[in-house]
Coordinates of C-alpha atoms in Angstrom, one line a residue:
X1 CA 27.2 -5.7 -22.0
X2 CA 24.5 -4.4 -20.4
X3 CA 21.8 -5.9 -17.9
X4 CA 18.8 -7.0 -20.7
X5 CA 21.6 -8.0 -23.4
X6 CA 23.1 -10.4 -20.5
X7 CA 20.3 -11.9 -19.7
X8 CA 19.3 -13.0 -22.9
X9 CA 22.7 -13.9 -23.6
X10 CA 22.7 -16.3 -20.9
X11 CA 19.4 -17.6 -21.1
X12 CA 20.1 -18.0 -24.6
X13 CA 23.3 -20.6 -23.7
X14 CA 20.9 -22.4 -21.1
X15 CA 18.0 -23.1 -23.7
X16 CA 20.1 -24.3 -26.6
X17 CA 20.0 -27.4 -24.6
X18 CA 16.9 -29.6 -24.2
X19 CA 17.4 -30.8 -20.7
X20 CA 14.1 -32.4 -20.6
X21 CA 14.1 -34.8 -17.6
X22 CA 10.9 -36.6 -18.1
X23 CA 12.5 -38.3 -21.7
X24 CA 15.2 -41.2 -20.8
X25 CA 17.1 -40.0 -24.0
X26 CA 17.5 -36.5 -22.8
X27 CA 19.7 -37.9 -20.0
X28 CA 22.4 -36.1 -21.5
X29 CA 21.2 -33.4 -22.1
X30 CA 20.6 -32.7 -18.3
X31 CA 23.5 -33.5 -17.3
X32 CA 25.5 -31.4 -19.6
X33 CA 22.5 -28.6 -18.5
X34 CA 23.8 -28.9 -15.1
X35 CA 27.8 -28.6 -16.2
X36 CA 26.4 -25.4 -18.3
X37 CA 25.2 -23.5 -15.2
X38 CA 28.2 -25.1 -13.2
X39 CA 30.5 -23.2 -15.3
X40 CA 28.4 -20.2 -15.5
X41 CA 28.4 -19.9 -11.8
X42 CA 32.5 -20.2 -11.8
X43 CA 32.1 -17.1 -14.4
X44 CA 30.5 -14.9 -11.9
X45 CA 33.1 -15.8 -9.4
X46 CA 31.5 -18.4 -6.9
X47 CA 34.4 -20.1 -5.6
X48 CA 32.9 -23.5 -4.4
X49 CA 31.0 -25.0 -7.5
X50 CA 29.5 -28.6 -7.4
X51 CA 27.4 -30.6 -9.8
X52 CA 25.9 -33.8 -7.1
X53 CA 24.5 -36.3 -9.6
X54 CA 22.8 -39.1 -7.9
X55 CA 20.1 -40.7 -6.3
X56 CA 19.0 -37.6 -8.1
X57 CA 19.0 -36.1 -11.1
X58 CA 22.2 -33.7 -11.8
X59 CA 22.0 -30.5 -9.5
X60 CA 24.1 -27.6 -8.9
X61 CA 25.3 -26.0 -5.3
X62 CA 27.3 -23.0 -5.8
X63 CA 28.3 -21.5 -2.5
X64 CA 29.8 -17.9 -1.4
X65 CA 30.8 -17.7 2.4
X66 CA 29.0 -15.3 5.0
X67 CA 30.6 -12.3 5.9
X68 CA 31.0 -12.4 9.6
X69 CA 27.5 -11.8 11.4
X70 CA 25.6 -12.2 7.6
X71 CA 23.3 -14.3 7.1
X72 CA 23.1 -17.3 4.3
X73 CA 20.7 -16.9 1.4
X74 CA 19.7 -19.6 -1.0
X75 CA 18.9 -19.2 -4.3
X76 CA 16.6 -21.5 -5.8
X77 CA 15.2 -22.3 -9.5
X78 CA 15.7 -25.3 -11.6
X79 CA 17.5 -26.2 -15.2
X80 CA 15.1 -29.4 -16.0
X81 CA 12.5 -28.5 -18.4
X82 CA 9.1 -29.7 -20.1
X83 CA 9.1 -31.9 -23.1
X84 CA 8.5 -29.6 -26.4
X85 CA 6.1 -31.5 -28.5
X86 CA 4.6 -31.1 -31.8
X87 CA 7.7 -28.3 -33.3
X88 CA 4.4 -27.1 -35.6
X89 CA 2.8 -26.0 -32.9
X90 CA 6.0 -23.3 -32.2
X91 CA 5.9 -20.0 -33.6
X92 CA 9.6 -19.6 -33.1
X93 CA 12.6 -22.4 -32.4
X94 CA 11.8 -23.5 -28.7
X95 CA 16.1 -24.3 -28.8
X96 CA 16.5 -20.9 -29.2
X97 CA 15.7 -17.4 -27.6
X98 CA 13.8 -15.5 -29.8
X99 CA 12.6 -11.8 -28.9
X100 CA 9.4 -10.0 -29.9
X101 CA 9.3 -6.7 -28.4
X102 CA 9.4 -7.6 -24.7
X103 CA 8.9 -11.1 -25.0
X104 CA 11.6 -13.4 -25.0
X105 CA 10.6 -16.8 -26.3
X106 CA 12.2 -20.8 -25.7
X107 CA 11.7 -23.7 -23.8
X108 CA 12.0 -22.9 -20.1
X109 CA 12.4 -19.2 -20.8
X110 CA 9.8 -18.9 -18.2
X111 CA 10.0 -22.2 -16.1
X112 CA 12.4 -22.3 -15.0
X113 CA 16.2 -20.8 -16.7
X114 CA 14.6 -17.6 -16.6
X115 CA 14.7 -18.0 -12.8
X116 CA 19.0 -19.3 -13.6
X117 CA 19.5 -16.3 -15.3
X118 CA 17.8 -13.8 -12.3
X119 CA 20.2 -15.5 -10.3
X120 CA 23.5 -15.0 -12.3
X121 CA 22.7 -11.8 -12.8
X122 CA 22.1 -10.8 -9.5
X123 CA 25.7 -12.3 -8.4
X124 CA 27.4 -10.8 -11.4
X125 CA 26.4 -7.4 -10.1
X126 CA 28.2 -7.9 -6.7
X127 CA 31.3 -9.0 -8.9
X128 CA 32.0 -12.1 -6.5
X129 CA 31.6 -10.4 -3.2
X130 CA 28.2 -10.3 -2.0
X131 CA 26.9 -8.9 1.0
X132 CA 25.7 -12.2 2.8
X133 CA 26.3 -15.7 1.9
X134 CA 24.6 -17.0 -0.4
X135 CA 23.9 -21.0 -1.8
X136 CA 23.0 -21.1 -5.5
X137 CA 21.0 -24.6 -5.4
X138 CA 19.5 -25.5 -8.7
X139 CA 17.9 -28.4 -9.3
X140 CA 17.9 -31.3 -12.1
X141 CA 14.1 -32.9 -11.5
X142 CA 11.5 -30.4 -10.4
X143 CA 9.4 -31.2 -13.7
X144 CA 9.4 -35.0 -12.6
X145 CA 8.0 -33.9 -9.0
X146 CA 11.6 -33.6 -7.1
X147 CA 11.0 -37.6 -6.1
X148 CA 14.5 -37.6 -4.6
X149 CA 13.8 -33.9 -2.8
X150 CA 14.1 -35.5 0.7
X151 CA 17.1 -37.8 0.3
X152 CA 19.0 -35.1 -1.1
X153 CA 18.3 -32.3 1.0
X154 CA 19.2 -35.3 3.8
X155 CA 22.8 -36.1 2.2
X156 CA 23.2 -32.2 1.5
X157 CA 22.0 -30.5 4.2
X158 CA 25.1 -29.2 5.4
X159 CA 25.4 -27.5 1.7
X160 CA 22.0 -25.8 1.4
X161 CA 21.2 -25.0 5.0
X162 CA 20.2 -21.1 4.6
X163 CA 18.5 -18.8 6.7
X164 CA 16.4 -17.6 4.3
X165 CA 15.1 -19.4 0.9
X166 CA 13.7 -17.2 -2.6
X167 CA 12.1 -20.1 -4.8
X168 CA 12.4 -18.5 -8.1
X169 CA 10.2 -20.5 -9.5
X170 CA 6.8 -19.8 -9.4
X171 CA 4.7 -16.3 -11.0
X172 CA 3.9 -13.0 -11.2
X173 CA 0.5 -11.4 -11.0
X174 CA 0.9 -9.9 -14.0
X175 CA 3.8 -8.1 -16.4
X176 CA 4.8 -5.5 -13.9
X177 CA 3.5 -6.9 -11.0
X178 CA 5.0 -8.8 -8.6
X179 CA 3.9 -11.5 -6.4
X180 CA 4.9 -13.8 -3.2
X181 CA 3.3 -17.3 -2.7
X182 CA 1.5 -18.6 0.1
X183 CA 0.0 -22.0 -0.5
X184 CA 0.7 -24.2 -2.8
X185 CA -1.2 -27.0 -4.4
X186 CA 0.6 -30.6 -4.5
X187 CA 0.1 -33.3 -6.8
X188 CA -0.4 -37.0 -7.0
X189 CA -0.8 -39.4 -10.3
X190 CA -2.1 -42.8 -10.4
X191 CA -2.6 -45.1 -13.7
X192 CA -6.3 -47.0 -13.8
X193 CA -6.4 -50.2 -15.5
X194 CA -9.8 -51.6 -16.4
X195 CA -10.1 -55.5 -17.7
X196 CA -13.8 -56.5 -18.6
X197 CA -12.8 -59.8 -21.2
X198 CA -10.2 -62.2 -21.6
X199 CA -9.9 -62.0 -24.8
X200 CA -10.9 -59.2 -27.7
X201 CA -14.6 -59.4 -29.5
X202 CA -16.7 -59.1 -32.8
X203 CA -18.2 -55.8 -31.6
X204 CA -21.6 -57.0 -33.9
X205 CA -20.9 -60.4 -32.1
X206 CA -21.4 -59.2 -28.9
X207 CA -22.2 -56.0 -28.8
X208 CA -24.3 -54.8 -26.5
X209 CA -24.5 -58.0 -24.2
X210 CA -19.9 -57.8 -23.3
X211 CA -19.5 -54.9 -21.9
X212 CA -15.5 -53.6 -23.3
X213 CA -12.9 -52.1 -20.9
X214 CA -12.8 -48.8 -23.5
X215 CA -16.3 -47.9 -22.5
X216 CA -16.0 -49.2 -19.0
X217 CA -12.9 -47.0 -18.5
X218 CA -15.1 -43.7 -19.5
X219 CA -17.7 -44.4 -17.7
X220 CA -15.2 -44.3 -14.6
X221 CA -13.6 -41.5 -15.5
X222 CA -16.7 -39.7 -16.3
X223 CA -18.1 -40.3 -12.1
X224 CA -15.1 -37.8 -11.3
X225 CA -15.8 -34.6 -11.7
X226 CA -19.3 -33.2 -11.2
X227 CA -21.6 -31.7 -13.8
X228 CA -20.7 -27.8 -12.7
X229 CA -16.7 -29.3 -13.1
X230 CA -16.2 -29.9 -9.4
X231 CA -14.3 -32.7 -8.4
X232 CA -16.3 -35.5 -7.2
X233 CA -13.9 -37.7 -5.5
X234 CA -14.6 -38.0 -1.9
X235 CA -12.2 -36.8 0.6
X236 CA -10.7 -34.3 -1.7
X237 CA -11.5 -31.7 0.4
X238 CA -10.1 -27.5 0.5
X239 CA -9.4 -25.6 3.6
X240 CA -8.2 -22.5 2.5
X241 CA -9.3 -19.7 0.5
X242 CA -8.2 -16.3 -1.0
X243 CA -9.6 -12.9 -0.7
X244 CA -8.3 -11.8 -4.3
X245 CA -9.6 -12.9 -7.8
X246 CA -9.0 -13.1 -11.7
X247 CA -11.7 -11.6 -14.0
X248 CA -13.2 -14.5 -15.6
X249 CA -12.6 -12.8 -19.3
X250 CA -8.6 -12.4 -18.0
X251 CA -8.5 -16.4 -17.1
X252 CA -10.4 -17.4 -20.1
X253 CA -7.8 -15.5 -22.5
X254 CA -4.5 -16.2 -20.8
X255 CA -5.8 -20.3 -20.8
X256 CA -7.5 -19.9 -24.7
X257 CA -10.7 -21.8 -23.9
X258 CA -12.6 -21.5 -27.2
X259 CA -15.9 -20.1 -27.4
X260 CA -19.1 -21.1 -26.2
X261 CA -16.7 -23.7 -23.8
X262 CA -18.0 -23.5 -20.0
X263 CA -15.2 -22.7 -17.1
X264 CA -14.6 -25.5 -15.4
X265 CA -15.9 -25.7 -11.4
X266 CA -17.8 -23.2 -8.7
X267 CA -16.2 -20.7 -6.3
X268 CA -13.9 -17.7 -7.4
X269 CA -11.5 -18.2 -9.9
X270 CA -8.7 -17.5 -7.6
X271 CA -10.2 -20.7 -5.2
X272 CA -10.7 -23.3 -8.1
X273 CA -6.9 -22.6 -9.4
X274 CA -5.1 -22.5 -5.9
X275 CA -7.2 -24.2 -3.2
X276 CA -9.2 -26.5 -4.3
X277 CA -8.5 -29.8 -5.9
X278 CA -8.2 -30.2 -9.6
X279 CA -8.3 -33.8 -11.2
X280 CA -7.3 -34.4 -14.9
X281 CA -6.7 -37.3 -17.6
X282 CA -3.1 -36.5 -18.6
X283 CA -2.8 -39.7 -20.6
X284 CA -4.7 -42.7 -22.3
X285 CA -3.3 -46.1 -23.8
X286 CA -6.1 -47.5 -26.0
X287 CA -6.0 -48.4 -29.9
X288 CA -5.1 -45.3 -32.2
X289 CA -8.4 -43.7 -34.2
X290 CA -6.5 -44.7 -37.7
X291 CA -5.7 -48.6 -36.3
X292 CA -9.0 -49.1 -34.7
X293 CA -11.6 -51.7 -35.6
X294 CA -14.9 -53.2 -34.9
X295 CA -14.0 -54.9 -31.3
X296 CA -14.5 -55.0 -28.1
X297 CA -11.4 -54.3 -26.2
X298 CA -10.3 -56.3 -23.2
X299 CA -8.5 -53.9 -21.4
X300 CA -7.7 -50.3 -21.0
X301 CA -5.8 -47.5 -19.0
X302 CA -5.8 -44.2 -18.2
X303 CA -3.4 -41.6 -16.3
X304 CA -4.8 -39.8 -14.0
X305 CA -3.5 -36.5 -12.6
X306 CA -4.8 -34.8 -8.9
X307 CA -3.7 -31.4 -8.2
X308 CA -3.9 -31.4 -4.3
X309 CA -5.0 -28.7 -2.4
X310 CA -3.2 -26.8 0.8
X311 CA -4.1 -28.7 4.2
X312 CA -3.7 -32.3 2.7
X313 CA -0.8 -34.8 2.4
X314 CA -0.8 -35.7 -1.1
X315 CA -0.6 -39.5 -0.2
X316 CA -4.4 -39.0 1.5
X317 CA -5.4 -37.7 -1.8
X318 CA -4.2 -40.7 -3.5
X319 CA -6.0 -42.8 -1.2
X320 CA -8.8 -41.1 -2.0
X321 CA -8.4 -41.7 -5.5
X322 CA -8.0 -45.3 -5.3
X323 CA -11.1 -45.6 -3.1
X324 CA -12.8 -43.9 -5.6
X325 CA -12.0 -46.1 -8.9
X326 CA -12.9 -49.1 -6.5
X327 CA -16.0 -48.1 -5.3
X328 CA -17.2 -46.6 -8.6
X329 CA -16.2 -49.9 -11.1
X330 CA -18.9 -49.9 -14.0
X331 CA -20.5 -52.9 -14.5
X332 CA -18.7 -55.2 -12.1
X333 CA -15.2 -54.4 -14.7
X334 CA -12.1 -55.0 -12.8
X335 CA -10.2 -52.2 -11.7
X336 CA -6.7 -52.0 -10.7
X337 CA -5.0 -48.7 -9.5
X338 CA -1.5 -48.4 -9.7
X339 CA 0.1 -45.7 -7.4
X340 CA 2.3 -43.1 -9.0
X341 CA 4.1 -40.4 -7.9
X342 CA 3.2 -37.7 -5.3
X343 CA 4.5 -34.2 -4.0
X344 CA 2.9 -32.5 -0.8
X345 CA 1.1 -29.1 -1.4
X346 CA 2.6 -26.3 1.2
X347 CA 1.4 -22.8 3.1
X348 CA 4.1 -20.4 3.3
X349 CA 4.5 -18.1 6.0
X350 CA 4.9 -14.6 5.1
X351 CA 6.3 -13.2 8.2
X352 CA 9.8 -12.6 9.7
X353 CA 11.8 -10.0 9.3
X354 CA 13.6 -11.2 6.0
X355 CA 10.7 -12.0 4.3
X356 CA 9.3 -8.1 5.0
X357 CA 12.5 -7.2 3.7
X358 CA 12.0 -9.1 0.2
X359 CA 8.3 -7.4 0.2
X360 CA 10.2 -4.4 0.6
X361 CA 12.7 -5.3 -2.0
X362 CA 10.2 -5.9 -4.8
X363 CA 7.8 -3.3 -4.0
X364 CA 10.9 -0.8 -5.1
X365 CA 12.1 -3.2 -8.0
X366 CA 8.8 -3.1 -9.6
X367 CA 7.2 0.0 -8.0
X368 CA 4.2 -1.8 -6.9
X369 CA 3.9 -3.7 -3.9
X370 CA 4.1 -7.8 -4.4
X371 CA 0.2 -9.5 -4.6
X372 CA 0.2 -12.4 -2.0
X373 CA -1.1 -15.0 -4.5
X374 CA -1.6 -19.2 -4.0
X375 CA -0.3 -21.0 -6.2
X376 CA -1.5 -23.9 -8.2
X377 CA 0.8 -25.6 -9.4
X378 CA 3.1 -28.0 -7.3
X379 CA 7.0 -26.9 -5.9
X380 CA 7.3 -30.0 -3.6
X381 CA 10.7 -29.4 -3.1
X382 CA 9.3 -26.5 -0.7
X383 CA 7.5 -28.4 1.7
X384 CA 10.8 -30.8 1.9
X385 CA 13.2 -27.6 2.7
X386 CA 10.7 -26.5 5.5
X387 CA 10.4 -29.4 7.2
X388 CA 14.4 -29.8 6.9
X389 CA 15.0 -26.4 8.1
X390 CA 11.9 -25.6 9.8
X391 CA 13.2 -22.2 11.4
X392 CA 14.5 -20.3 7.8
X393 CA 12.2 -18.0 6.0
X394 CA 10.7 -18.4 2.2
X395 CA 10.0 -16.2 -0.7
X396 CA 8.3 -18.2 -3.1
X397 CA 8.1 -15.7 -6.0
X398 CA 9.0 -15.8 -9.4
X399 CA 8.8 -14.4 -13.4
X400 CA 6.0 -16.2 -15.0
X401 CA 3.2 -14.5 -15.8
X402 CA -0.4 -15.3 -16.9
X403 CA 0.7 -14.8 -20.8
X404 CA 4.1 -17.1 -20.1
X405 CA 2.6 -20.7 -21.6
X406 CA 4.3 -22.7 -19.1
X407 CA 4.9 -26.6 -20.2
X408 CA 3.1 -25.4 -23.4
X409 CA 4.5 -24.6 -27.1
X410 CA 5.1 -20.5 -27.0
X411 CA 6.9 -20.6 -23.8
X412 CA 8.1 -17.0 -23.0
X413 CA 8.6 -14.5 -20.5
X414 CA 8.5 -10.9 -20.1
X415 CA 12.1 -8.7 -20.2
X416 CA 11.0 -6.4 -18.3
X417 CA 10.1 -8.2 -15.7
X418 CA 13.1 -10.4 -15.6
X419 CA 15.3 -6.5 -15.4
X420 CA 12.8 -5.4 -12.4
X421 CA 13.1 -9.7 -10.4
X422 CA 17.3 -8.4 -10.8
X423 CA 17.0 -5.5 -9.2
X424 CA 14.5 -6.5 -6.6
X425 CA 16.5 -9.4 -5.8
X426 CA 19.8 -7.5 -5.2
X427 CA 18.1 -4.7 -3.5
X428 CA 16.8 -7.5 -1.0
X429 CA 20.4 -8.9 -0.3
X430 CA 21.2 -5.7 0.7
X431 CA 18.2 -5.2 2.8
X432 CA 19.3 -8.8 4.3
X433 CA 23.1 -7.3 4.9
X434 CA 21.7 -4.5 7.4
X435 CA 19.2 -7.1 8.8

């Protein structure tokens, strides 16, 4: 079997289950994920395999020794993966790998078993003997925000310490070209409760003298953002920027904003998706449109979302949040804030001689040399290894690229570029060998 039918035949085995860690009754389904990738590790001869289930969500360590005078190299992605939604709005079975020319379609195709599949296939071709050590550490609750990161990198350590980490789990720059992260953005939730009335009203009663928590709670919402699409919250604040930048026409494409719809924010694209902050209304608990009625509603709530950019802790953002929904309540409503989750944002060093080695590596796997790129979504499990092991070296890279639909229907992600992350990443362990 050759290298591209191998991949898909394993990423195939890893999609057909839906180990969706954000549903209660996909439980199962992540666990028997995590026994999946634990056997498929023993297949490629790693001869110290472990599924650790608890305080966290099933993971798998998979460990080869160090030659002597090697060092140890972990390899990171994880197996949990977005909920798949409305099956109308898939072209093609998201339990299944489907290929169109050089796309290869399914739910975490691209985020993150793609990233399981580099990795097996990058051990298979060193047929259980490879160069350095290497830890195979792949995680059970990155889409939940890795809330037991710290505790288990604590309880593990002596497992995953590594002198060097690749995080296979973040993008490309585009099909064909690679890219290493430097900053990532965190992320922090909260859910806002407005109460106005005690009790529901005749909205031709009272209308226009009660004020109801529906209205109350969008006028809130609405003091966020700024008319330009800036975020309005105070104390948000950015401290980093980027020298590179996406057309405008490229952005608008890969995201599908409709026609004659404005771009969110100011600054360069690059700025507004990696460094600054980004703040969004992920969920809303109100009546349905097909129950709803002629009343005045007593109370109502809304999840909020705040992508936090590099240079802040994510629980100052959240503060920030709170002060804001307190200091902004329409109309005297009362407004409650209660605190969710929150994962740190991270810069990444790009120096050291293992990380030029993995520049190295990819610029000859893909023939280009790697874009240094932020990143804006949130890997908080990053932040946690670096303060854990604060001396090791990271390559945040990755095989999503702008066309991949991450945590949307349509998933995918490119062949080629899952052949060229292969070859870059072996060609790096034998860099790391000679290093």
């Amino acid at each position: 079997m050759d290298l591209s039918e191998q991949l898909i035949t394993d990423l195939a085995r890893m999609v057909a289950i839906p180990s969706i860690g954000a549903l209660d009754e996909h439980a199962g389904d992540v666990s028997a994920s995590a026994q999946l990738i634990a056997t498929m590790l023993s297949e490629v001869g790693c001869p110290d395999v472990r599924v650790i289930d608890g305080p966290c969500a099933p993971a798998v360590i998979g460990r080869f020794p160090a030659p002597d005078g090697a060092p140890t190299i972990c390899l990171y992605s994880h197996h949990d993966v977005q909920p798949i939604g409305d099956l109308s709005d898939w072209v093609h079975p998201p339990l299944e790998i489907t290929q169109v020319g050089d796309r290869l379609f399914g739910r975490g195709a691209a985020d993150d078993k793609g990233g399981v599949a580099v990795h097996l296939a990058t051990l298979r071709a060193f047929e259980g003997r490879p160069p350095v050590g290497i830890t195979v550490f792949i995680e059970g609750e990155e889409e939940i925000g890795s809330p037991h990161s710290a505790q288990f990198i604590a309880d593990n350590a002596d497992l995953i310490r590594a002198d060097a980490y690749i995080i296979m789990d973040a993008g490309t720059w585009a099909v064909g070209e690679p890219a290493f992260t430097t900053t990532l953005r965190g992320v922090c939730d909260a859910i806002i409760e407005v109460e106005t009335l005690d009790h529901a009203l005749h909205s031709g009663q009272f209308g226009g003298v009660a004020p109801d928590a529906l209205t109350s709670l969008c006028r809130l919402l609405a003091t966020m953002h700024t008319d330009d699409g800036d975020v309005a919250v105070e104390g948000l604040r950015t401290s980093v920027s980027f020298d590179i930048d996406y057309s405008t026409q490229s952005v608008r494409e890969s995201a599908g904003i409709l026609d004659g719809v404005r771009e969110l924010g100011t600054g360069s694209i690059a700025d507004r998706l990696w460094a600054k902050p980004s703040l969004t209304v992920i969920g809303l608990d109100t009546v349905p449109v097909a129950e709803s009625s002629n009343t005045l509603l007593p109370t109502a709530r809304a999840r909020v979302s705040v992508r936090v950019p590099p240079g802040m802790r994510a629980a100052e953002a959240l503060d920030a949040l709170v002060a804001h929904c307190e200091a902004h309540a329409p109309w005297g409503a009362h407004v409650r804030v209660i605190r969710g989750s929150v994962g740190n944002p991270g810069q990444i060093p790009v120096d050291g001689p293992l990380v030029a080695a993995g520049r190295s590596a990819w610029e000859e796997g893909f023939g280009v040399a790697p874009v240094l790129v932020g990143q804006g979504g949130a890997i908080p499990l990053v932040g946690e290894l670096h303060a854990a092991f604060p001396h090791a070296e990271f390559l945040v890279t990755g095989i999503a690229d702008p066309d991949a639909r991450m945590h949307a229907p349509n998933e995918s992600v490119s062949l080629s570029d899952l052949i060229r992350t292969v070859r870059s990443q072996i060609g790096f362990l034998e860099a790391a060998a000679r290093l």
